[in-house]
Every structure is written in structure tokens, then in C-alpha cells.
Amino acid sequence: MRGLDVIEAVAQGARTLPPLAAYLALSRSTTHRLASSLVERGYLAFTPREGYRLGPKLMQLGHLAREQADIVQVARPHLEALAEATEDTVHFGILDGDHALYLDKMPGRRRITISSRIGDRQPLTSTGLGKALMIDQPETFWTARLDAETQGGGPPVDRAGWLARMHAYASAGRAFDIEENEDQIRCVAAPVRNVGGAIVGALSVSSAAQYMNDARMQDLSATVVAAAHAISRDLGWSQEESNDAA
């Protein structure tokens, strides 16, 4: 446990022996012995006059952890819990080229039919999940996708109104589908982030409009965002670090 404490202290910025010992509330000799052992194993590295830093072994382990973390397996328990709590259909998907690719679907309890299927590729600009996948992108990206999908046979859209909603979604950290992709079907969606804070997926809660009025969509937003954040944390994302970076 003390060895892990040393690694975490170095990660927090305690690079030389005096602040490292103070951070850990240990003697300098004990701290030096622990840190030296971690350097030998590659978990830390040491440079004279600069001090300790995270070592190559941690980079190797981090790479392996990313390879082994199947995003659907990580997300599944959270999707099931969200479907149980809301009684509505829950989707999970990723960006696949210029479309949203649906990787998972949890049916809800309500007797409604939502036409989506696992493996479907859906438009970005008319689905809640698609909008959530691109809310970090600049406005130029949004307009390029909107123009391409409209010209590709999508329904005409009030560009100014759609862009205003996208800016609001980006500020709120979640997106809506207000019967834009499927008649009488609405959804609330939120992005999922990796350890670096990049959007790597999104989830949505979908239901018939009769169960998803404007007030419920607002009320449901916090629940959907919380589920997305929980998956993101399991992928290594830290909300505190993201706030500091912002």
C-alpha cells in the first residue's frame, strides 16, 4: 500500500524526496527506500536534479489496460441499471465514420416499438446519440455533417435553430432527439469519455413522446449524464482533471 501511495504522490506532483516524504508522512529514509524499489521495477523513473516521475512500466500497464477494456463490457452494467431505473430503451454507440454505430441496446418495460437494432448506423445530426458523439466538435463540423445529411436525403432542417440547440447541448453536456429521427420517439443522450477526456461513445434513453415530454427530458438529463460519467470513470476518465484542464 505504501508503494502505491508513493506512485500516487509522484503522479500528484511530489517529485523530490522532501515533499514526497512530507506528502506521505514518512521518514526520508523510508520514502527513499520505497521510491528506489519502484525505480528498480520501472514503476518510477529518477533523473538527478529533476526528481521522480512515473516510469515506463506504468505506461506499459496502461496500454494493456486500454486494450483489455472492452467498452461494451464496461458499459453494460450501467446500461442495464439505467434501463431498469427509467423503464425505457437504452442505446450505446460509437462514432463510425460519419455515422453513429449502435453497439448495444437494452429494451425498456414499456410496450412501445423502437426500430433501432444493434449494428445499425444512424445519422449524427438527427439522433440524440449522434449529437452527443459530436458535441465536442467545432461548429464547422456540425454544419458540414448537417449539410451532408440534408443533401443525402435527410429531412430539411432549420439550420439556425438546430445550431442553437447544438450549442445548448454542448453547454449542458447532453443532447436531445425531439422526434427528429423517428416519428413519436424522443431521447436524451450523453457522451462517454476515455482517460484523456475524448468522447469515445455515447448512451441514450429513448421512449415514446407520450412518456417523454419536455419536462421529463429535462428531469432525465441528470440521470443520463450520471450514467455516462460512471462509464467514463470506469474507462479512466476523471471529471476533476477535465475541469482543471478546462
XYZ file of C-alpha atoms in Angstrom:
246
model
C 0.000 0.000 0.000
C 2.867 2.366 0.768
C 4.332 1.678 -2.657
C 1.023 2.625 -4.273
C 0.924 5.750 -2.123
C 4.367 6.732 -3.459
C 3.227 6.297 -7.071
C 0.099 8.356 -6.472
C 2.107 11.076 -4.706
C 4.501 11.350 -7.654
C 1.525 11.481 -10.013
C 0.166 14.394 -7.947
C 3.419 16.330 -8.363
C 5.632 15.367 -5.405
C 8.804 14.836 -7.426
C 11.695 15.221 -4.955
C 12.365 13.427 -1.688
C 11.467 16.184 0.850
C 7.944 16.936 -0.481
C 7.402 13.253 -1.217
C 8.211 12.296 2.378
C 6.044 15.111 3.695
C 3.147 14.135 1.445
C 3.327 10.541 2.711
C 4.073 11.429 6.345
C 7.057 9.057 6.269
C 10.728 9.486 7.085
C 13.057 10.381 4.240
C 14.916 7.101 4.558
C 11.726 5.045 4.311
C 10.469 7.147 1.412
C 13.807 6.819 -0.395
C 13.804 3.039 0.064
C 10.281 2.699 -1.296
C 10.919 5.025 -4.240
C 14.199 3.275 -5.105
C 12.450 -0.101 -5.201
C 9.822 1.318 -7.536
C 12.544 2.753 -9.789
C 14.184 -0.697 -9.963
C 10.904 -2.248 -11.095
C 10.202 0.510 -13.622
C 7.146 1.953 -11.886
C 9.049 5.189 -11.284
C 11.980 6.849 -13.046
C 14.547 9.151 -11.464
C 16.565 11.979 -13.015
C 19.185 13.867 -10.917
C 18.197 17.471 -10.128
C 14.697 16.833 -11.514
C 13.484 14.042 -9.263
C 10.968 11.246 -9.719
C 8.410 10.748 -12.441
C 6.091 7.942 -13.468
C 8.019 5.123 -15.081
C 7.755 3.082 -18.279
C 6.163 0.110 -16.526
C 3.063 2.187 -15.825
C 2.872 3.186 -19.478
C 3.019 -0.489 -20.477
C 0.319 -1.423 -17.982
C -1.843 1.498 -19.045
C -1.613 0.404 -22.677
C -2.574 -3.159 -21.728
C -5.471 -1.898 -19.613
C -6.823 0.112 -22.545
C -6.538 -2.905 -24.830
C -8.331 -5.141 -22.365
C -11.150 -2.729 -21.546
C -13.909 -3.691 -23.974
C -16.106 -0.635 -23.991
C -19.354 -2.584 -24.327
C -18.477 -4.855 -21.406
C -17.566 -1.816 -19.325
C -20.792 -0.051 -20.255
C -23.217 -2.986 -19.976
C -23.907 -2.923 -16.189
C -24.564 0.805 -16.326
C -26.868 0.439 -19.333
C -28.843 -2.305 -17.593
C -29.194 -0.204 -14.453
C -30.309 2.798 -16.497
C -32.926 0.761 -18.380
C -34.190 -0.622 -15.064
C -34.389 2.812 -13.449
C -36.084 4.588 -16.362
C -38.155 1.666 -17.768
C -37.148 2.956 -21.204
C -34.939 1.673 -24.032
C -31.237 2.401 -23.631
C -28.746 2.505 -26.501
C -24.969 2.655 -26.565
C -22.963 3.583 -29.649
C -19.756 4.978 -31.055
C -18.720 7.226 -33.910
C -18.200 5.156 -37.067
C -17.038 7.422 -39.858
C -19.861 9.870 -40.446
C -22.487 7.868 -38.580
C -23.382 6.645 -35.118
C -22.903 2.878 -34.829
C -25.198 1.206 -32.278
C -23.227 -1.374 -30.288
C -25.765 -2.276 -27.607
C -29.463 -1.952 -26.814
C -31.343 -2.576 -23.568
C -35.122 -2.894 -24.099
C -37.372 -0.987 -21.740
C -40.502 -2.195 -19.962
C -42.936 -0.024 -21.878
C -44.919 -1.565 -24.715
C -43.507 0.566 -27.475
C -41.501 -0.318 -30.558
C -38.239 1.438 -31.362
C -36.872 0.360 -34.717
C -33.166 0.560 -33.871
C -31.028 -2.580 -33.823
C -27.512 -3.420 -32.702
C -25.264 -2.838 -35.704
C -27.398 -0.028 -37.136
C -25.581 3.031 -38.437
C -27.675 6.137 -37.808
C -27.285 9.818 -38.777
C -25.376 12.073 -36.423
C -27.448 15.219 -36.788
C -30.936 13.804 -36.149
C -30.272 11.263 -33.368
C -29.638 12.153 -29.752
C -26.803 9.645 -29.601
C -25.224 11.107 -32.734
C -25.412 14.646 -31.408
C -23.858 13.548 -28.114
C -20.982 11.945 -30.027
C -20.102 15.238 -31.719
C -20.811 17.891 -29.085
C -17.073 18.495 -28.577
C -16.601 19.241 -32.276
C -16.495 22.821 -33.615
C -19.487 24.382 -35.319
C -17.841 23.867 -38.716
C -18.009 20.098 -38.135
C -21.665 20.290 -37.154
C -22.641 22.301 -40.224
C -20.636 20.024 -42.533
C -22.485 16.970 -41.219
C -25.844 18.759 -41.351
C -25.301 19.800 -44.971
C -24.103 16.324 -45.986
C -27.039 14.550 -44.364
C -29.589 17.036 -45.720
C -28.173 16.717 -49.216
C -28.102 12.944 -48.806
C -31.867 12.776 -48.450
C -32.424 13.816 -44.870
C -35.398 15.995 -43.960
C -34.993 19.774 -44.267
C -33.816 21.432 -41.064
C -33.952 24.968 -39.716
C -30.180 25.488 -39.627
C -30.182 28.403 -37.185
C -32.493 26.647 -34.748
C -30.549 23.375 -34.990
C -27.219 25.119 -34.383
C -28.641 26.984 -31.399
C -29.769 23.688 -29.913
C -26.352 22.116 -30.552
C -24.610 24.937 -28.693
C -27.054 24.457 -25.815
C -26.397 20.707 -25.819
C -22.646 21.254 -25.752
C -23.001 23.589 -22.777
C -25.248 21.136 -20.931
C -23.145 18.066 -21.698
C -26.077 16.145 -23.151
C -28.259 16.119 -26.269
C -31.893 15.556 -27.210
C -33.685 13.915 -30.109
C -37.092 15.566 -30.341
C -38.739 13.228 -32.859
C -36.149 14.131 -35.482
C -35.021 10.607 -36.368
C -38.183 8.581 -35.756
C -41.736 9.833 -35.509
C -43.100 9.967 -31.955
C -39.777 8.829 -30.443
C -37.709 11.124 -28.221
C -34.443 10.558 -26.410
C -31.892 12.037 -24.043
C -28.229 11.234 -24.724
C -24.838 11.936 -23.176
C -21.238 11.297 -24.240
C -18.828 8.778 -22.719
C -15.167 9.792 -22.405
C -11.856 7.952 -22.144
C -8.938 8.583 -19.809
C -7.812 11.529 -21.931
C -11.261 13.148 -21.888
C -12.026 12.420 -25.554
C -15.521 11.241 -26.473
C -15.348 7.526 -27.325
C -19.033 6.651 -27.158
C -22.462 7.814 -26.090
C -25.582 6.424 -24.478
C -29.212 7.406 -24.842
C -32.561 6.768 -23.201
C -35.384 6.578 -25.754
C -39.138 6.402 -25.347
C -42.402 7.314 -26.975
C -43.235 11.004 -26.920
C -46.189 10.336 -24.595
C -43.701 9.210 -21.915
C -41.042 11.779 -22.792
C -42.449 15.282 -22.649
C -40.213 18.329 -22.336
C -40.313 18.312 -18.540
C -39.299 14.648 -18.285
C -36.462 15.135 -20.755
C -35.077 17.883 -18.545
C -35.554 15.803 -15.401
C -33.958 12.748 -17.036
C -30.884 14.665 -18.156
C -29.080 14.393 -14.819
C -29.682 10.627 -14.662
C -28.398 10.063 -18.198
C -25.331 12.242 -17.666
C -24.579 10.458 -14.384
C -24.661 7.068 -16.131
C -22.371 8.348 -18.891
C -19.978 9.715 -16.270
C -19.970 6.373 -14.445
C -18.943 4.538 -17.618
C -16.338 7.210 -18.337
C -14.830 6.776 -14.873
C -14.597 3.027 -15.469
C -12.627 3.866 -18.619
C -10.212 6.010 -16.581
C -11.753 9.456 -17.049
C -11.608 11.933 -14.186
C -14.133 14.760 -14.024
C -11.853 16.739 -11.704
C -8.936 16.580 -14.141
C -11.234 17.552 -17.025
C -12.459 20.568 -15.057
C -8.854 21.566 -14.283
C -7.910 21.267 -17.964
C -10.894 23.420 -18.954
